[in-house]
Amino acid sequence: MPQLHFNGTAIELPPGQSVLDGLLEHGHAIANSCRAGACQACLMQATEGDLPPQAQIGLKPTQASQGYFLACQCRPEKPLSVRLPDMAEHRHAAVVTELQPLSEQVMAVSVRPEGDYPYRPGQYTTLWRDDGLGRSYSLASVPGVDAELRFHVRRVPNGRFSGWVFDQLRPGQRIDLQCATGDCVYLPEYGDDDLLLVGTATGLAPLYGILREALRQGHRGAIHLLHGAYDPQGLYLRDELGDLADRHPHIHYHAAVLEAGDSDVTVAQVDGLALEQLSGLNNPVAYLCGAPDFVQGLRKRLFLAGMAMNRIHADAFLPAAANTASTS
Amino acid sequence: MTSLYERIGGAQAVDLAVENFYRKVLTDDRISHFFDGVDMDAQIAKQKGFLTMVFGGPHSYTGQNMRDGHKHLVARGLNDSHVDAVIELLGQTLAELGVADSDIAEIAAIANSVRDDVLDR
Ligand SMILES: Cc1cc2nc3c(=O)[nH]c(=O)nc-3n(C[C@H](O)[C@H](O)[C@H](O)COP(=O)(O)OP(=O)(O)OC[C@H]3O[C@@H](n4cnc5c(N)ncnc54)[C@H](O)[C@@H]3O)c2cc1C
Ligand code: HEM
Ligand code: FES
């Protein structure tokens, strides 16, 4: 069994067990959230030994070269010495400036980071409550256009973080941010290509950022935005998006729900609509964000329909692992 | 003399072939059920391993690895007909990329050479 050295103690790690699970089992409080390599909450640093490449996927080259890794994705085969990184280097202090309901279920949270906070529209970050509970949220804002960072938080029934955002968070409160990450971003080389933006619920957040970034960069191809929700209450920003589509002939906005009630919203699955659109698109690039089953399913179907994997950008909004304790 | 791997384009050829090959595998009713895993990125990485090996490129797989790596599939009924199907789809993929027939035959022979390991015989 590979030995794991941490804080002056050595732990025998059974083969296949992650560094995160090993440390948690031995009673060490290590921050974590998704346990799937997405949120980067479990960032640690290796001081000795070889890291499996899997443990550094998604990190910046500068971080990787300094031995940073994701503890939940690190299953070492050889002895490894690790430590908790100096969080001050990886977290940014920020202040909540505004909370604006976008619908009954969705709150826009505006945040002003202290100092520089580099990010690209469509990326995501982990927000940290001061007791150490962290959750990932996508950036709906555009640097240079929006003065502040903006997130769309959906109220999840019994959700610890989202419930706190709705019920307790107030402007003026402090919050910590991880570095922004993720590759759901617009690339200048897509200028003439057709964009297919498909999201469910707050999957609209990153798409809203990407859409406006594409406009800011003078995107010339068509932009199809497909937003799906369970019922009309799950849709939001409909007027803004309708206006954008009216002002820009190359933007097409479609909203669809599964249960329309007495509204006139289209009843359809957005993944089905996306596949229908695909055949009419010129050099399509797809962005898929929201519910994990939807994202992974549509990603596979777009791939099977002939799209190259590197032209399908996808963010599955994975729920946090069930027993993430607050640690601080 | 250049090796088979260099001749057909090395790692670049693997990158070109991998998605087309994986797409064929996922849509072929004879074998798609062996590749149902949701994690497409991990699956594609493994297909790269497969292609690098059968293209005669650098790899560290041993017969024992191949045995261990496919045992769970043999338990689910993996047999000669499935190996034939994989080799057929591989040939189609390569032909579409313009690889010469003689090179395709050489690649098929490499795949065939580990048939007994893959089928755990
Ligand atoms: C890369 C990434 C980006 C994300 N971006 C956003 C974003 O922009 N906006 C946003 O609102 N969320 C986003 N999420 C989801 C977010 O991180 C949280 O998972 C979500 O807000 C729920 O956290 P919570 O603490 O409120 O609920 P928890 O206390 O973690 O969960 C409460 C209960 O609800 C269940 N649950 C969790 N999520 C869901 C769900 N989606 N649907 C139904 N049940 C659920 C849990 O299993 C649990 O039983 C993103 C996630 C990832 C990984
Ligand atoms: C023809 C000879 C074959 C060779 C040389 C071969 C080779 C390989 C290699 C190198 C890997 C990657 C292992 C890794 O990196 O972990 C792999 C994985 C795999 N192979 Fe094969 N393979 C062959 C036949 C087949 C056949 C016939 C099937 C099923 C129809 C199959 C199904 C798989 C699957 C599903 C995996 C992934 C296993 C996992 O998820 O753990 N292979 N193979
Ligand atoms: S990346 Fe490890 S817990 Fe999220």
PDB file of N, CA, C and O in Angstrom, chain A residues 296 299-300 302-310, chain B residues 19 22-23 26-27 35-38 40-41 44:
ATOM      1  N   GLN A 296     -24.485  15.201 -19.920  1.00  0.00           N
ATOM      2  CA  GLN A 296     -23.728  14.046 -20.401  1.00  0.00           C
ATOM      3  C   GLN A 296     -24.452  13.329 -21.549  1.00  0.00           C
ATOM      4  O   GLN A 296     -23.829  12.870 -22.495  1.00  0.00           O
ATOM      5  N   ARG A 299     -24.178  15.525 -24.695  1.00  0.00           N
ATOM      6  CA  ARG A 299     -22.790  15.524 -25.171  1.00  0.00           C
ATOM      7  C   ARG A 299     -22.537  14.272 -26.013  1.00  0.00           C
ATOM      8  O   ARG A 299     -21.971  14.326 -27.101  1.00  0.00           O
ATOM      9  N   LYS A 300     -23.018  13.148 -25.511  1.00  0.00           N
ATOM     10  CA  LYS A 300     -22.820  11.896 -26.229  1.00  0.00           C
ATOM     11  C   LYS A 300     -23.586  11.908 -27.551  1.00  0.00           C
ATOM     12  O   LYS A 300     -23.061  11.486 -28.589  1.00  0.00           O
ATOM     13  N   LEU A 302     -24.526  14.501 -29.368  1.00  0.00           N
ATOM     14  CA  LEU A 302     -23.909  15.426 -30.328  1.00  0.00           C
ATOM     15  C   LEU A 302     -22.647  14.804 -30.919  1.00  0.00           C
ATOM     16  O   LEU A 302     -22.364  14.940 -32.106  1.00  0.00           O
ATOM     17  N   PHE A 303     -21.906  14.114 -30.073  1.00  0.00           N
ATOM     18  CA  PHE A 303     -20.701  13.424 -30.551  1.00  0.00           C
ATOM     19  C   PHE A 303     -21.081  12.362 -31.582  1.00  0.00           C
ATOM     20  O   PHE A 303     -20.502  12.273 -32.672  1.00  0.00           O
ATOM     21  N   LEU A 304     -22.106  11.567 -31.261  1.00  0.00           N
ATOM     22  CA  LEU A 304     -22.520  10.511 -32.192  1.00  0.00           C
ATOM     23  C   LEU A 304     -23.082  11.109 -33.476  1.00  0.00           C
ATOM     24  O   LEU A 304     -23.009  10.493 -34.532  1.00  0.00           O
ATOM     25  N   ALA A 305     -23.631  12.323 -33.378  1.00  0.00           N
ATOM     26  CA  ALA A 305     -24.141  12.990 -34.584  1.00  0.00           C
ATOM     27  C   ALA A 305     -22.998  13.570 -35.421  1.00  0.00           C
ATOM     28  O   ALA A 305     -23.244  14.186 -36.451  1.00  0.00           O
ATOM     29  N   GLY A 306     -21.768  13.404 -34.970  1.00  0.00           N
ATOM     30  CA  GLY A 306     -20.630  13.786 -35.794  1.00  0.00           C
ATOM     31  C   GLY A 306     -19.794  14.938 -35.274  1.00  0.00           C
ATOM     32  O   GLY A 306     -18.777  15.272 -35.864  1.00  0.00           O
ATOM     33  N   MET A 307     -20.197  15.558 -34.141  1.00  0.00           N
ATOM     34  CA  MET A 307     -19.390  16.675 -33.645  1.00  0.00           C
ATOM     35  C   MET A 307     -18.109  16.174 -32.985  1.00  0.00           C
ATOM     36  O   MET A 307     -18.104  15.149 -32.315  1.00  0.00           O
ATOM     37  N   ALA A 308     -17.035  16.927 -33.161  1.00  0.00           N
ATOM     38  CA  ALA A 308     -15.776  16.592 -32.504  1.00  0.00           C
ATOM     39  C   ALA A 308     -15.878  16.961 -31.025  1.00  0.00           C
ATOM     40  O   ALA A 308     -16.490  17.963 -30.674  1.00  0.00           O
ATOM     41  N   MET A 309     -15.265  16.145 -30.179  1.00  0.00           N
ATOM     42  CA  MET A 309     -15.343  16.380 -28.735  1.00  0.00           C
ATOM     43  C   MET A 309     -14.824  17.766 -28.345  1.00  0.00           C
ATOM     44  O   MET A 309     -15.329  18.373 -27.412  1.00  0.00           O
ATOM     45  N   ASN A 310     -13.784  18.243 -29.021  1.00  0.00           N
ATOM     46  CA  ASN A 310     -13.220  19.523 -28.582  1.00  0.00           C
ATOM     47  C   ASN A 310     -14.055  20.715 -29.041  1.00  0.00           C
ATOM     48  O   ASN A 310     -13.703  21.852 -28.775  1.00  0.00           O
TER      49      ASN A 310
ATOM     50  N   GLU B  19     -11.642   9.528 -32.396  1.00  0.00           N
ATOM     51  CA  GLU B  19     -13.056   9.876 -32.264  1.00  0.00           C
ATOM     52  C   GLU B  19     -13.914   9.128 -33.284  1.00  0.00           C
ATOM     53  O   GLU B  19     -15.013   8.676 -32.970  1.00  0.00           O
ATOM     54  N   TYR B  22     -14.213   5.554 -32.022  1.00  0.00           N
ATOM     55  CA  TYR B  22     -15.081   5.464 -30.853  1.00  0.00           C
ATOM     56  C   TYR B  22     -16.550   5.647 -31.249  1.00  0.00           C
ATOM     57  O   TYR B  22     -17.443   4.978 -30.748  1.00  0.00           O
ATOM     58  N   ARG B  23     -16.795   6.553 -32.190  1.00  0.00           N
ATOM     59  CA  ARG B  23     -18.162   6.777 -32.668  1.00  0.00           C
ATOM     60  C   ARG B  23     -18.714   5.502 -33.306  1.00  0.00           C
ATOM     61  O   ARG B  23     -19.849   5.113 -33.075  1.00  0.00           O
ATOM     62  N   LEU B  26     -19.465   2.895 -30.574  1.00  0.00           N
ATOM     63  CA  LEU B  26     -20.658   3.218 -29.777  1.00  0.00           C
ATOM     64  C   LEU B  26     -21.947   3.000 -30.551  1.00  0.00           C
ATOM     65  O   LEU B  26     -23.016   2.910 -29.957  1.00  0.00           O
ATOM     66  N   THR B  27     -21.875   2.968 -31.870  1.00  0.00           N
ATOM     67  CA  THR B  27     -23.109   2.831 -32.643  1.00  0.00           C
ATOM     68  C   THR B  27     -23.238   1.439 -33.261  1.00  0.00           C
ATOM     69  O   THR B  27     -24.164   1.188 -34.020  1.00  0.00           O
ATOM     70  N   PHE B  35     -19.204  -0.812 -24.139  1.00  0.00           N
ATOM     71  CA  PHE B  35     -18.586   0.518 -23.991  1.00  0.00           C
ATOM     72  C   PHE B  35     -19.557   1.532 -23.413  1.00  0.00           C
ATOM     73  O   PHE B  35     -19.467   2.713 -23.677  1.00  0.00           O
ATOM     74  N   ASP B  36     -20.517   1.046 -22.625  1.00  0.00           N
ATOM     75  CA  ASP B  36     -21.599   1.913 -22.172  1.00  0.00           C
ATOM     76  C   ASP B  36     -21.205   2.944 -21.119  1.00  0.00           C
ATOM     77  O   ASP B  36     -21.994   3.812 -20.813  1.00  0.00           O
ATOM     78  N   GLY B  37     -20.025   2.832 -20.549  1.00  0.00           N
ATOM     79  CA  GLY B  37     -19.611   3.745 -19.465  1.00  0.00           C
ATOM     80  C   GLY B  37     -19.946   5.191 -19.801  1.00  0.00           C
ATOM     81  O   GLY B  37     -19.782   5.623 -20.925  1.00  0.00           O
ATOM     82  N   VAL B  38     -20.418   5.942 -18.804  1.00  0.00           N
ATOM     83  CA  VAL B  38     -20.812   7.325 -19.071  1.00  0.00           C
ATOM     84  C   VAL B  38     -19.621   8.241 -19.276  1.00  0.00           C
ATOM     85  O   VAL B  38     -19.720   9.249 -19.949  1.00  0.00           O
ATOM     86  N   MET B  40     -17.129   9.588 -20.970  1.00  0.00           N
ATOM     87  CA  MET B  40     -16.599   9.536 -22.325  1.00  0.00           C
ATOM     88  C   MET B  40     -15.127   9.911 -22.383  1.00  0.00           C
ATOM     89  O   MET B  40     -14.395   9.409 -23.222  1.00  0.00           O
ATOM     90  N   ASP B  41     -14.708  10.826 -21.508  1.00  0.00           N
ATOM     91  CA  ASP B  41     -13.309  11.253 -21.570  1.00  0.00           C
ATOM     92  C   ASP B  41     -12.376  10.106 -21.207  1.00  0.00           C
ATOM     93  O   ASP B  41     -11.363   9.878 -21.854  1.00  0.00           O
ATOM     94  N   ILE B  44     -12.365   7.620 -24.079  1.00  0.00           N
ATOM     95  CA  ILE B  44     -11.560   8.061 -25.218  1.00  0.00           C
ATOM     96  C   ILE B  44     -10.075   7.902 -24.913  1.00  0.00           C
ATOM     97  O   ILE B  44      -9.289   7.474 -25.757  1.00  0.00           O
TER      98      ILE B  44
END
